[in-house]
Amino acid sequence: MHATPAGPSDLRADCSRCFALCCVALPFARSADFAIDKDAGTACRNLRDDFRCGVHTQLRQRGFSGCTVYDCFGAGQKVSQVTFGGQDWRSGRPEHARRMFDVFPVVRQLHELLWYVTEALTLPAARPVHADLRRMLEKTERLTRQTPEELGRLDVAAHRQEVNVLLLRASDLVRSGAGRRTKDRRGADLIGARLRGADLRGASLRGAYLIAADLTGADLRDVDLIGADLRDADLTDADLTGALFVTQPQINAARGSAGTRLPASVARPGHWTAHL
């Protein structure tokens, strides 16, 4: 039996169908992003009995901006409703809760990969690898539907590397047709870099550290941004049209304006209005 590949709507968080797994399974430390310390497997103090956040509309004001830039890519509802058949972590035995919390990060990684592969399949220039990408999409979706025990044994890093080979090929195909290839800056330390108005079209910024970088008015068309750290990067009036593998958490973590041009796959964050 073949699993139906996840569509875009399946790869977006639906908190109404999740048992607040990100609010319990994941740890966070008191910092500029979180107002308190919380251990993995411990419910956030703001979590209500109905699995909703009691301060959701005031997260940034209350010091929980880290929550506003997190996205599970739909893994929360997959684990809650599919992997564990709708049984929440509160109603079962302690071992049931622990198993659910262990599985959630695994499925979250798989769903992130599904997001990237799904995007790669929309890129006309990557057509030479579309057949392989479709097979990888189906394989990854099947992995997300394994039993908790199987997911616990899964070597996610090995699978991620297998997927990455195809994503790299897709990226090269797209960027080679951008008209201008710039220096490969994968993993580059560009923290606080002054890149105002920079022409970066067709560059690879995979995994680059762009924390607090000034990218005002920069040309980021056809740039590979998979895994790039855009926390507090200034994207005011920047052009990210056609930028590759951009995720909503990356955009949420950055700063921007009404003039920032974004890929159709991501939405303009509400908090950007403060920077208009």
XYZ file of N, CA and C in Angstrom:
828
model
N 0.844 -1.196 0.000
C 0.000 0.000 0.000
C 0.877 1.242 0.000
N 0.589 2.169 -0.913
C 1.388 3.374 -1.038
C 0.782 4.513 -0.234
N 1.641 5.223 0.495
C 1.178 6.375 1.252
C 0.959 7.544 0.303
N -0.060 8.320 0.553
C -0.312 9.503 -0.253
C 0.652 10.600 0.169
N 1.454 11.137 -0.763
C 2.414 12.177 -0.401
C 1.725 13.374 0.234
N 2.408 13.966 1.191
C 1.842 15.127 1.882
C 1.743 16.311 0.939
N 0.659 17.053 1.043
C 0.496 18.270 0.265
C 0.861 19.466 1.103
N 0.880 20.666 0.502
C 1.256 21.880 1.242
C 0.459 22.081 2.528
N -0.862 21.797 2.502
C -1.668 22.010 3.705
C -1.296 21.049 4.822
N -0.803 19.858 4.475
C -0.384 18.887 5.477
C 0.933 19.276 6.130
N 1.648 20.201 5.504
C 2.963 20.592 5.996
C 2.934 21.938 6.718
N 1.744 22.358 7.096
C 1.590 23.576 7.894
C 0.962 23.193 9.233
N 1.459 23.779 10.281
C 0.971 23.442 11.621
C -0.522 23.710 11.759
N -1.220 22.742 12.327
C -2.641 22.888 12.647
C -2.781 22.587 14.133
N -2.642 23.631 14.947
C -2.641 23.455 16.402
C -3.952 22.896 16.928
N -5.036 23.064 16.178
C -6.332 22.557 16.629
C -6.378 21.035 16.610
N -5.444 20.400 15.899
C -5.410 18.941 15.804
C -4.187 18.355 16.509
N -3.504 19.188 17.259
C -2.290 18.750 17.953
C -2.477 18.886 19.460
N -1.789 18.041 20.212
C -1.854 18.086 21.667
C -0.721 18.925 22.256
N -0.479 20.075 21.606
C 0.525 21.040 22.086
C 1.884 20.393 22.309
N 2.296 19.550 21.380
C 3.543 18.815 21.571
C 4.766 19.727 21.666
N 4.780 20.805 20.875
C 5.941 21.695 20.933
C 6.020 22.407 22.279
N 4.886 22.560 22.959
C 4.844 23.248 24.253
C 5.236 22.340 25.413
N 5.416 21.055 25.106
C 5.735 20.097 26.163
C 7.027 19.335 25.848
N 7.101 18.775 24.654
C 8.225 17.896 24.320
C 9.556 18.626 24.266
N 9.548 19.871 23.813
C 10.797 20.586 23.570
C 11.244 21.402 24.783
N 12.566 21.488 24.996
C 13.089 22.305 26.101
C 13.391 23.719 25.613
N 13.453 24.680 26.503
C 13.988 25.991 26.157
C 14.590 26.621 27.391
N 15.532 27.527 27.151
C 16.266 28.172 28.242
C 15.934 29.653 28.309
N 15.916 30.183 29.505
C 15.654 31.611 29.722
C 16.671 32.425 28.929
N 16.174 33.277 28.065
C 17.032 34.046 27.171
C 16.217 35.170 26.558
N 16.784 35.801 25.527
C 16.045 36.852 24.827
C 14.837 36.277 24.104
N 14.853 34.960 23.857
C 13.759 34.314 23.126
C 12.698 33.715 24.043
N 13.087 33.389 25.279
C 12.159 32.754 26.216
C 12.295 33.376 27.600
N 11.162 33.650 28.216
C 11.172 34.329 29.516
C 11.502 33.395 30.672
N 11.425 32.085 30.444
C 11.636 31.110 31.512
C 12.454 29.926 31.004
N 12.912 29.095 31.946
C 13.532 27.816 31.610
C 12.442 26.751 31.586
N 12.573 25.789 30.684
C 11.635 24.665 30.655
C 12.356 23.415 30.190
N 12.197 22.334 30.928
C 12.822 21.070 30.564
C 11.999 20.342 29.503
N 12.666 19.501 28.721
C 11.974 18.664 27.745
C 11.019 17.729 28.476
N 9.813 17.585 27.969
C 8.838 16.699 28.579
C 8.028 17.339 29.684
N 8.283 18.615 29.948
C 7.539 19.359 30.965
C 6.659 20.403 30.266
N 5.408 20.470 30.643
C 4.492 21.414 30.011
C 4.861 22.851 30.345
N 4.792 23.722 29.357
C 5.015 25.149 29.575
C 3.956 25.654 30.559
N 4.332 26.575 31.406
C 3.407 27.083 32.414
C 2.232 27.840 31.789
N 2.362 28.223 30.520
C 1.290 28.951 29.839
C 0.303 28.028 29.138
N 0.542 26.723 29.192
C -0.332 25.775 28.508
C -1.602 25.541 29.314
N -2.739 25.660 28.653
C -4.023 25.456 29.317
C -4.455 23.998 29.229
N -5.515 23.665 29.940
C -6.016 22.289 29.955
C -6.541 21.832 28.591
N -6.912 22.791 27.739
C -7.439 22.434 26.420
C -6.340 22.377 25.361
N -5.078 22.314 25.803
C -3.910 22.231 24.922
C -3.701 23.505 24.113
N -4.176 24.627 24.593
C -3.962 25.903 23.928
C -3.074 26.788 24.797
N -2.394 27.714 24.144
C -1.507 28.634 24.862
C -2.321 29.765 25.465
N -2.129 30.018 26.734
C -2.879 31.057 27.417
C -2.431 32.463 27.090
N -1.246 32.602 26.474
C -0.735 33.945 26.151
C -0.390 34.046 24.664
N -1.060 33.246 23.855
C -0.713 33.168 22.425
C -0.705 34.525 21.735
N -1.646 35.371 22.063
C -1.733 36.673 21.397
C -0.743 37.691 21.957
N -0.011 37.307 23.008
C 0.925 38.239 23.637
C 2.311 37.626 23.808
N 2.634 36.658 22.990
C 3.896 35.948 23.156
C 5.116 36.874 23.109
N 5.180 37.746 22.141
C 6.332 38.635 22.021
C 6.404 39.622 23.186
N 5.258 40.146 23.569
C 5.243 41.104 24.670
C 5.644 40.460 25.990
N 5.372 39.177 26.144
C 5.670 38.482 27.399
C 7.023 37.770 27.392
N 7.801 37.976 26.334
C 9.150 37.422 26.296
C 9.266 36.038 25.703
N 8.291 35.632 24.906
C 8.323 34.313 24.286
C 8.391 34.419 22.759
N 9.247 35.282 22.264
C 9.368 35.446 20.814
C 9.859 34.159 20.151
N 10.568 33.322 20.904
C 11.046 32.053 20.349
C 9.910 31.161 19.888
N 8.773 31.275 20.579
C 7.604 30.475 20.190
C 7.030 30.946 18.862
N 7.153 32.236 18.585
C 6.545 32.799 17.377
C 7.329 32.463 16.122
N 8.555 31.985 16.272
C 9.353 31.658 15.091
C 9.498 30.149 14.906
N 8.778 29.382 15.708
C 8.847 27.928 15.592
C 7.715 27.412 14.718
N 8.004 26.394 13.930
C 6.985 25.743 13.102
C 7.318 24.264 13.024
N 6.316 23.424 13.210
C 6.554 21.975 13.190
C 6.331 21.376 11.805
N 5.952 22.197 10.824
C 5.675 21.722 9.458
C 4.592 20.649 9.441
N 3.652 20.737 10.376
C 2.550 19.781 10.402
C 2.849 18.494 11.140
N 4.028 18.382 11.738
C 4.385 17.156 12.455
C 3.542 16.967 13.705
N 3.118 18.065 14.325
C 2.335 17.965 15.552
C 1.037 17.217 15.350
N 0.293 17.580 14.313
C -0.968 16.879 14.077
C -0.758 15.472 13.537
N 0.362 15.250 12.832
C 0.645 13.906 12.333
C 0.883 12.949 13.508
N 1.731 13.378 14.447
C 2.023 12.543 15.607
C 0.784 12.365 16.475
N 0.035 13.439 16.684
C -1.139 13.392 17.558
C -2.255 12.531 16.988
N -2.552 12.720 15.709
C -3.732 12.075 15.126
C -3.444 10.790 14.359
N -2.233 10.651 13.845
C -1.907 9.462 13.041
C -1.047 8.489 13.833
N 0.127 8.939 14.244
C 1.058 8.037 14.944
C 0.452 7.479 16.223
N -0.259 8.333 16.971
C -0.830 7.909 18.252
C -2.356 7.887 18.241
N -2.929 7.930 17.046
C -4.364 7.700 16.887
C -5.286 8.574 17.712
N -4.861 9.803 17.994
C -5.734 10.721 18.725
C -5.688 10.597 20.231
N -4.788 9.774 20.755
C -4.668 9.641 22.219
C -3.639 10.653 22.717
N -4.048 11.578 23.569
C -3.131 12.612 24.016
C -2.189 12.114 25.109
N -1.165 12.907 25.387
C -0.132 12.512 26.335
C -0.603 12.588 27.780
N -1.698 13.271 28.046
C -2.192 13.381 29.411
C -3.006 12.163 29.835
N -3.710 11.551 28.889
C -4.642 10.474 29.241
C -3.998 9.093 29.314
N -2.796 8.939 28.776
C -2.145 7.634 28.795
C -1.171 7.481 29.952
N -0.452 6.380 29.939
C 0.569 6.143 30.961
C 1.784 7.033 30.696
N 2.636 7.222 31.712
C 3.827 8.059 31.535
C 4.704 7.610 30.369
N 4.811 6.288 30.162
C 5.640 5.813 29.054
C 5.048 6.194 27.692
N 3.709 6.296 27.638
C 3.049 6.734 26.404
C 3.445 8.176 26.097
N 3.433 9.027 27.104
C 3.811 10.427 26.921
C 5.265 10.536 26.491
N 6.147 9.775 27.142
C 7.566 9.834 26.791
C 7.790 9.395 25.355
N 7.083 8.356 24.931
C 7.231 7.873 23.561
C 6.762 8.933 22.562
N 5.651 9.590 22.886
C 5.129 10.642 22.017
C 6.113 11.803 21.916
N 6.704 12.189 23.037
C 7.650 13.301 23.034
C 8.932 12.939 22.285
N 9.325 11.676 22.334
C 10.526 11.230 21.611
C 10.284 11.193 20.103
N 9.090 10.820 19.706
C 8.761 10.671 18.288
C 8.569 12.027 17.606
N 8.024 12.982 18.329
C 7.696 14.282 17.733
C 8.877 14.938 17.010
N 10.076 15.066 17.622
C 11.188 15.705 16.914
C 11.610 14.931 15.660
N 11.450 13.614 15.681
C 11.804 12.798 14.519
C 10.877 13.115 13.349
N 9.575 13.116 13.618
C 8.602 13.398 12.562
C 8.717 14.848 12.107
N 9.059 15.727 13.019
C 9.235 17.130 12.643
C 10.352 17.258 11.609
N 11.446 16.551 11.797
C 12.537 16.589 10.822
C 12.096 16.033 9.475
N 11.335 14.957 9.509
C 10.857 14.351 8.267
C 9.905 15.288 7.534
N 9.059 15.983 8.278
C 8.126 16.912 7.643
C 8.860 18.121 7.062
N 9.916 18.546 7.703
C 10.715 19.634 7.133
C 11.310 19.201 5.800
N 11.782 17.963 5.731
C 12.314 17.435 4.473
C 11.223 17.357 3.413
N 10.014 16.970 3.822
C 8.895 16.936 2.885
C 8.633 18.326 2.309
N 8.757 19.346 3.152
C 8.554 20.721 2.704
C 9.554 21.072 1.597
N 10.825 20.746 1.828
C 11.868 21.077 0.857
C 11.677 20.312 -0.456
N 11.393 19.016 -0.343
C 11.231 18.211 -1.548
C 10.004 18.663 -2.339
N 8.935 18.986 -1.630
C 7.727 19.474 -2.292
C 8.022 20.756 -3.065
N 8.802 21.649 -2.458
C 9.165 22.885 -3.162
C 10.028 22.581 -4.379
N 11.002 21.688 -4.230
C 11.894 21.356 -5.349
C 11.109 20.830 -6.550
N 9.998 20.151 -6.280
C 9.179 19.607 -7.358
C 8.395 20.696 -8.102
N 8.359 21.902 -7.558
C 7.681 23.003 -8.243
C 8.638 23.798 -9.124
N 9.919 23.476 -9.071
C 10.928 24.249 -9.786
C 11.151 23.679 -11.191
N 10.737 24.388 -12.233
C 10.901 23.878 -13.600
C 12.347 23.543 -13.950
N 13.284 24.349 -13.478
C 14.682 24.121 -13.818
C 15.219 22.823 -13.218
N 14.538 22.332 -12.171
C 14.995 21.106 -11.506
C 14.350 19.855 -12.099
N 13.694 19.990 -13.250
C 12.980 18.869 -13.852
C 13.845 17.607 -14.028
N 15.137 17.726 -14.339
C 15.961 16.518 -14.489
C 15.988 15.616 -13.258
N 15.690 16.164 -12.083
C 15.708 15.337 -10.863
C 14.311 15.150 -10.278
N 13.270 15.572 -10.996
C 11.915 15.464 -10.478
C 11.496 14.021 -10.204
N 11.875 13.105 -11.070
C 11.490 11.702 -10.860
C 12.084 11.174 -9.563
N 13.361 11.477 -9.333
C 14.017 11.035 -8.096
C 13.409 11.737 -6.890
N 13.058 12.993 -7.059
C 12.444 13.744 -5.962
C 11.077 13.179 -5.601
N 10.303 12.773 -6.604
C 8.987 12.189 -6.321
C 9.132 10.885 -5.551
N 10.110 10.085 -5.933
C 10.348 8.826 -5.205
C 10.767 9.124 -3.764
N 11.603 10.141 -3.589
C 12.051 10.498 -2.239
C 10.902 11.057 -1.418
N 10.002 11.794 -2.062
C 8.834 12.322 -1.367
C 7.975 11.184 -0.833
N 7.733 10.192 -1.661
C 6.918 9.049 -1.244
C 7.605 8.259 -0.133
N 8.912 8.091 -0.258
C 9.656 7.348 0.768
C 9.601 8.079 2.112
N 9.805 9.387 2.076
C 9.807 10.172 3.313
C 8.428 10.166 3.963
N 7.386 10.274 3.143
C 6.027 10.229 3.682
C 5.749 8.881 4.331
N 6.220 7.803 3.726
C 6.030 6.465 4.329
C 6.719 6.389 5.683
N 7.897 6.996 5.778
C 8.631 6.972 7.046
C 7.838 7.691 8.141
N 7.154 8.777 7.787
C 6.400 9.515 8.805
C 5.234 8.700 9.350
N 4.825 7.667 8.628
C 3.662 6.873 9.036
C 4.063 5.546 9.689
N 5.312 5.438 10.071
C 5.754 4.244 10.783
C 5.240 4.243 12.220
N 5.375 3.107 12.870
C 4.974 2.987 14.266
C 5.929 3.782 15.154
N 5.518 4.119 16.366
C 6.421 4.835 17.277
C 7.741 4.093 17.480
N 7.669 2.774 17.554
C 8.885 1.976 17.759
C 9.815 2.107 16.558
N 9.256 2.049 15.353
C 10.066 2.171 14.146
C 10.661 3.569 14.015
N 9.884 4.569 14.341
C 10.375 5.941 14.284
C 11.496 6.168 15.291
N 11.399 5.496 16.422
C 12.443 5.624 17.433
C 13.765 5.042 16.988
N 13.720 4.091 16.061
C 14.944 3.456 15.558
C 15.462 4.094 14.275
N 14.721 5.016 13.723
C 15.072 5.595 12.427
C 16.335 6.455 12.510
N 17.224 6.258 11.550
C 18.425 7.088 11.440
C 18.059 8.308 10.590
N 17.571 9.351 11.250
C 17.101 10.534 10.533
C 18.249 11.233 9.818
N 19.413 11.272 10.434
C 20.557 11.953 9.823
C 20.921 11.312 8.490
N 20.877 9.978 8.433
C 21.208 9.274 7.189
C 20.173 9.584 6.108
N 18.914 9.618 6.505
C 17.869 9.918 5.524
C 17.978 11.368 5.063
N 18.270 12.265 5.975
C 18.425 13.673 5.608
C 19.540 13.834 4.573
N 20.623 13.102 4.749
C 21.727 13.186 3.799
C 21.307 12.670 2.434
N 20.512 11.630 2.416
C 20.018 11.069 1.160
C 19.147 12.092 0.424
N 18.312 12.772 1.164
C 17.454 13.802 0.571
C 18.297 14.986 0.116
N 19.296 15.341 0.910
C 20.100 16.521 0.629
C 20.832 16.424 -0.700
N 21.222 15.227 -1.079
C 21.900 15.045 -2.367
C 21.013 15.545 -3.504
N 19.728 15.234 -3.429
C 18.792 15.659 -4.465
C 18.498 17.156 -4.380
N 18.392 17.677 -3.154
C 18.120 19.106 -2.995
C 19.296 19.946 -3.507
N 20.499 19.470 -3.286
C 21.675 20.170 -3.803
C 21.664 20.204 -5.323
N 21.300 19.080 -5.921
C 21.241 19.012 -7.378
C 20.167 19.956 -7.909
N 19.011 19.980 -7.257
C 17.942 20.885 -7.674
C 18.388 22.340 -7.550
N 19.064 22.667 -6.463
C 19.559 24.023 -6.240
C 20.548 24.424 -7.326
N 21.468 23.544 -7.657
C 22.466 23.848 -8.682
C 21.805 24.112 -10.029
N 20.789 23.312 -10.356
C 20.107 23.474 -11.629
C 19.400 24.830 -11.715
N 18.770 25.228 -10.621
C 18.066 26.516 -10.610
C 19.052 27.673 -10.638
N 20.048 27.622 -9.778
C 20.969 28.749 -9.668
C 21.854 28.910 -10.898
N 22.128 27.806 -11.587
C 22.951 27.903 -12.798
C 22.231 28.660 -13.903
N 20.907 28.734 -13.802
C 20.146 29.457 -14.806
C 19.765 30.851 -14.364
N 20.322 31.307 -13.256
C 19.969 32.622 -12.731
C 20.645 33.760 -13.468
N 21.552 33.417 -14.379
C 22.224 34.452 -15.161
C 23.534 34.909 -14.562
N 23.730 34.610 -13.286
C 24.961 35.036 -12.619
C 25.184 34.164 -11.406
N 26.304 33.497 -11.361
C 26.630 32.654 -10.216
C 27.606 33.390 -9.321
N 27.282 33.512 -8.070
C 28.182 34.163 -7.130
C 28.920 33.114 -6.302
N 29.800 33.576 -5.469
C 30.610 32.685 -4.660
C 29.757 31.819 -3.745
N 30.152 30.579 -3.610
C 29.454 29.660 -2.714
C 29.762 30.067 -1.276
N 28.716 30.500 -0.550
C 28.917 30.944 0.831
C 28.225 30.014 1.808
N 28.226 28.741 1.507
C 27.604 27.766 2.417
C 28.288 27.799 3.780
N 27.453 27.941 4.835
C 27.983 27.929 6.189
C 28.806 29.143 6.562
N 28.769 30.196 5.753
C 29.593 31.383 6.004
C 29.146 32.122 7.264
N 30.107 32.703 7.958
C 29.826 33.528 9.130
C 29.590 34.948 8.652
N 28.330 35.321 8.540
C 27.952 36.650 8.076
C 27.145 37.377 9.155
N 27.442 37.036 10.398
C 26.750 37.656 11.520
C 27.020 39.165 11.522
N 25.958 39.944 11.475
C 26.106 41.396 11.489
C 26.701 41.974 10.221
N 26.777 41.183 9.157
C 27.415 41.648 7.921
C 26.653 42.811 7.293
N 27.393 43.733 6.699
C 26.800 44.876 6.016
C 26.609 44.513 4.545
N 25.410 44.083 4.227
C 25.104 43.624 2.872
C 23.984 44.456 2.255
N 23.862 45.676 2.703
C 22.829 46.584 2.188
C 22.977 46.741 0.676
N 21.903 46.432 -0.050
C 21.912 46.583 -1.503
C 22.769 45.566 -2.238
N 23.252 44.545 -1.554
C 24.144 43.574 -2.193
C 23.422 42.758 -3.260
N 24.123 42.485 -4.352
C 23.595 41.638 -5.419
C 24.059 40.211 -5.133
N 23.174 39.414 -4.552
C 23.524 38.047 -4.155
C 22.799 37.013 -5.023
N 22.229 37.455 -6.104
C 21.405 36.574 -6.915
C 22.178 35.321 -7.356
N 21.528 34.167 -7.145
C 22.114 32.898 -7.558
C 23.140 32.334 -6.596
N 23.327 32.975 -5.455
C 24.327 32.494 -4.494
C 23.791 31.334 -3.677
N 24.707 30.591 -3.079
C 24.330 29.570 -2.112
C 24.695 30.092 -0.729
N 23.659 30.297 0.078
C 23.858 30.722 1.469
C 23.346 29.632 2.402
N 23.465 28.393 1.951
C 23.023 27.268 2.766
C 23.720 27.266 4.106
N 22.925 27.243 5.175
C 23.499 27.150 6.510
C 24.313 28.353 6.926
N 24.239 29.455 6.175
C 25.014 30.644 6.526
C 24.441 31.310 7.771
N 25.319 31.942 8.537
C 24.908 32.657 9.744
C 24.714 34.130 9.376
N 23.458 34.511 9.210
C 23.119 35.866 8.809
C 22.435 36.628 9.957
N 22.731 36.226 11.176
C 22.125 36.843 12.354
C 22.433 38.338 12.380
N 21.381 39.149 12.453
C 21.501 40.611 12.534
C 22.231 41.223 11.337
N 22.286 40.509 10.224
C 22.917 41.057 9.022
C 22.025 42.133 8.411
N 22.637 43.144 7.832
C 21.874 44.204 7.169
C 21.733 43.829 5.696
N 20.552 43.337 5.344
C 20.257 42.942 3.969
C 19.241 43.885 3.335
N 19.206 45.113 3.850
C 18.276 46.106 3.330
C 18.461 46.282 1.822
N 17.383 46.082 1.076
C 17.437 46.276 -0.362
C 18.287 45.276 -1.117
N 18.701 44.201 -0.463
C 19.556 43.203 -1.125
C 18.756 42.386 -2.138
N 19.453 41.941 -3.187
C 18.841 41.101 -4.214
C 19.132 39.650 -3.858
N 18.107 38.952 -3.344
C 18.255 37.555 -2.922
C 17.473 36.615 -3.833
N 17.230 37.052 -5.051
C 16.511 36.203 -5.988
C 17.331 34.964 -6.327
N 16.647 33.819 -6.347
C 17.270 32.535 -6.702
C 18.419 32.146 -5.772
N 18.422 32.684 -4.570
C 19.448 32.327 -3.582
C 18.987 31.092 -2.808
N 19.893 30.165 -2.580
C 19.587 28.981 -1.774
C 19.776 29.350 -0.308
N 18.646 29.368 0.434
C 18.681 29.768 1.847
C 18.361 28.621 2.788
N 18.482 27.392 2.325
C 18.147 26.268 3.188
C 19.041 26.276 4.440
N 18.400 26.284 5.594
C 19.146 26.234 6.851
C 19.845 27.516 7.247
N 19.693 28.599 6.477
C 20.350 29.861 6.830
C 19.705 30.448 8.081
N 20.519 31.011 8.952
C 20.029 31.602 10.197
C 19.765 33.085 9.958
N 18.483 33.457 9.881
C 18.096 34.834 9.578
C 17.587 35.587 10.815
N 17.929 35.099 11.985
C 17.445 35.765 13.191
C 17.878 37.229 13.232
N 16.875 38.102 13.323
C 17.076 39.545 13.428
C 17.776 40.143 12.205
N 17.843 39.392 11.101
C 18.395 39.959 9.866
C 17.411 40.984 9.326
N 17.921 42.076 8.793
C 17.062 43.143 8.278
C 16.819 42.929 6.787
N 15.585 42.515 6.459
C 15.211 42.246 5.076
C 14.363 43.386 4.489
N 14.444 44.547 5.091
C 13.678 45.685 4.604
C 13.945 45.922 3.116
N 12.875 45.911 2.330
C 12.943 46.167 0.885
C 13.820 45.179 0.123
N 14.174 44.075 0.739
C 14.954 43.044 0.036
C 14.045 42.265 -0.910
N 14.643 41.688 -1.950
C 13.889 40.913 -2.934
C 14.261 39.441 -2.800
N 13.326 38.657 -2.244
C 13.537 37.215 -2.085
C 12.709 36.425 -3.094
N 12.309 37.066 -4.175
C 11.515 36.392 -5.202
C 12.277 35.178 -5.727
N 11.649 34.032 -5.650
C 12.289 32.823 -6.151
C 13.392 32.276 -5.272
N 13.600 32.866 -4.089
C 14.619 32.326 -3.177
C 14.264 30.883 -2.848
N 15.256 30.032 -2.767
C 15.041 28.597 -2.625
C 14.992 28.138 -1.171
N 13.993 27.293 -0.886
C 13.882 26.576 0.381
C 13.769 27.497 1.593
N 13.068 28.609 1.408
C 12.800 29.527 2.520
C 11.623 28.980 3.324
N 11.746 29.007 4.629
C 10.668 28.522 5.483
C 10.057 29.668 6.276
N 8.847 29.432 6.756
C 8.179 30.457 7.557
C 8.946 30.790 8.835
N 9.524 29.813 9.535
C 10.302 30.166 10.733
C 11.463 31.111 10.429
N 12.118 30.930 9.288
C 13.213 31.832 8.923
C 12.701 33.263 8.761
N 11.587 33.409 8.043
C 11.029 34.737 7.804
C 10.519 35.346 9.109
N 9.891 34.537 9.944
C 9.379 35.031 11.222
C 10.497 35.546 12.123
N 11.681 34.961 11.984
C 12.800 35.341 12.839
C 13.509 36.602 12.361
N 13.231 36.995 11.123
C 13.879 38.173 10.540
C 13.032 39.421 10.740
N 13.551 40.559 10.295
C 12.812 41.815 10.265
C 12.591 42.213 8.812
N 11.470 42.843 8.543
C 11.199 43.227 7.167
C 10.232 44.384 7.087
N 9.779 44.654 5.881
C 8.898 45.802 5.660
C 7.859 45.467 4.607
N 6.992 46.434 4.340
C 5.986 46.259 3.298
C 6.649 46.119 1.937
N 7.863 46.629 1.823
C 8.578 46.560 0.551
C 9.368 45.287 0.356
N 9.410 44.420 1.357
C 10.127 43.151 1.233
C 9.340 42.218 0.316
N 9.992 41.705 -0.700
C 9.334 40.808 -1.647
C 9.659 39.363 -1.251
N 8.608 38.588 -0.983
C 8.768 37.231 -0.451
C 8.316 36.176 -1.447
N 8.832 34.945 -1.305
C 8.329 33.839 -2.119
C 6.863 33.579 -1.773
N 6.108 33.036 -2.712
C 4.681 32.787 -2.492
C 4.435 31.750 -1.402
N 5.443 30.946 -1.081
C 5.269 29.853 -0.120
C 5.249 30.312 1.335
N 5.624 31.574 1.591
C 5.646 32.069 2.966
C 4.794 33.325 3.081
N 4.330 33.596 4.299
C 3.466 34.755 4.551
C 4.250 35.870 5.226
N 3.814 37.088 5.026
C 4.450 38.233 5.670
C 4.079 38.230 7.156
N 5.046 38.170 8.056
C 4.755 38.120 9.501
C 4.012 39.360 9.977
N 3.090 39.148 10.878
C 2.332 40.259 11.426
C 3.192 41.242 12.184
N 4.252 40.756 12.870
C 5.057 41.659 13.678
C 5.932 42.580 12.845
N 6.024 42.335 11.531
C 6.810 43.230 10.679
C 6.186 44.622 10.599
N 4.910 44.718 10.892
C 4.256 46.031 10.808
C 4.907 47.050 11.729
N 5.568 46.531 12.766
C 6.221 47.443 13.712
C 7.443 48.115 13.103
N 7.903 47.576 11.954
C 9.113 48.100 11.338
C 8.829 48.888 10.066
N 7.554 49.111 9.783
C 7.193 49.832 8.561
C 7.561 51.311 8.697
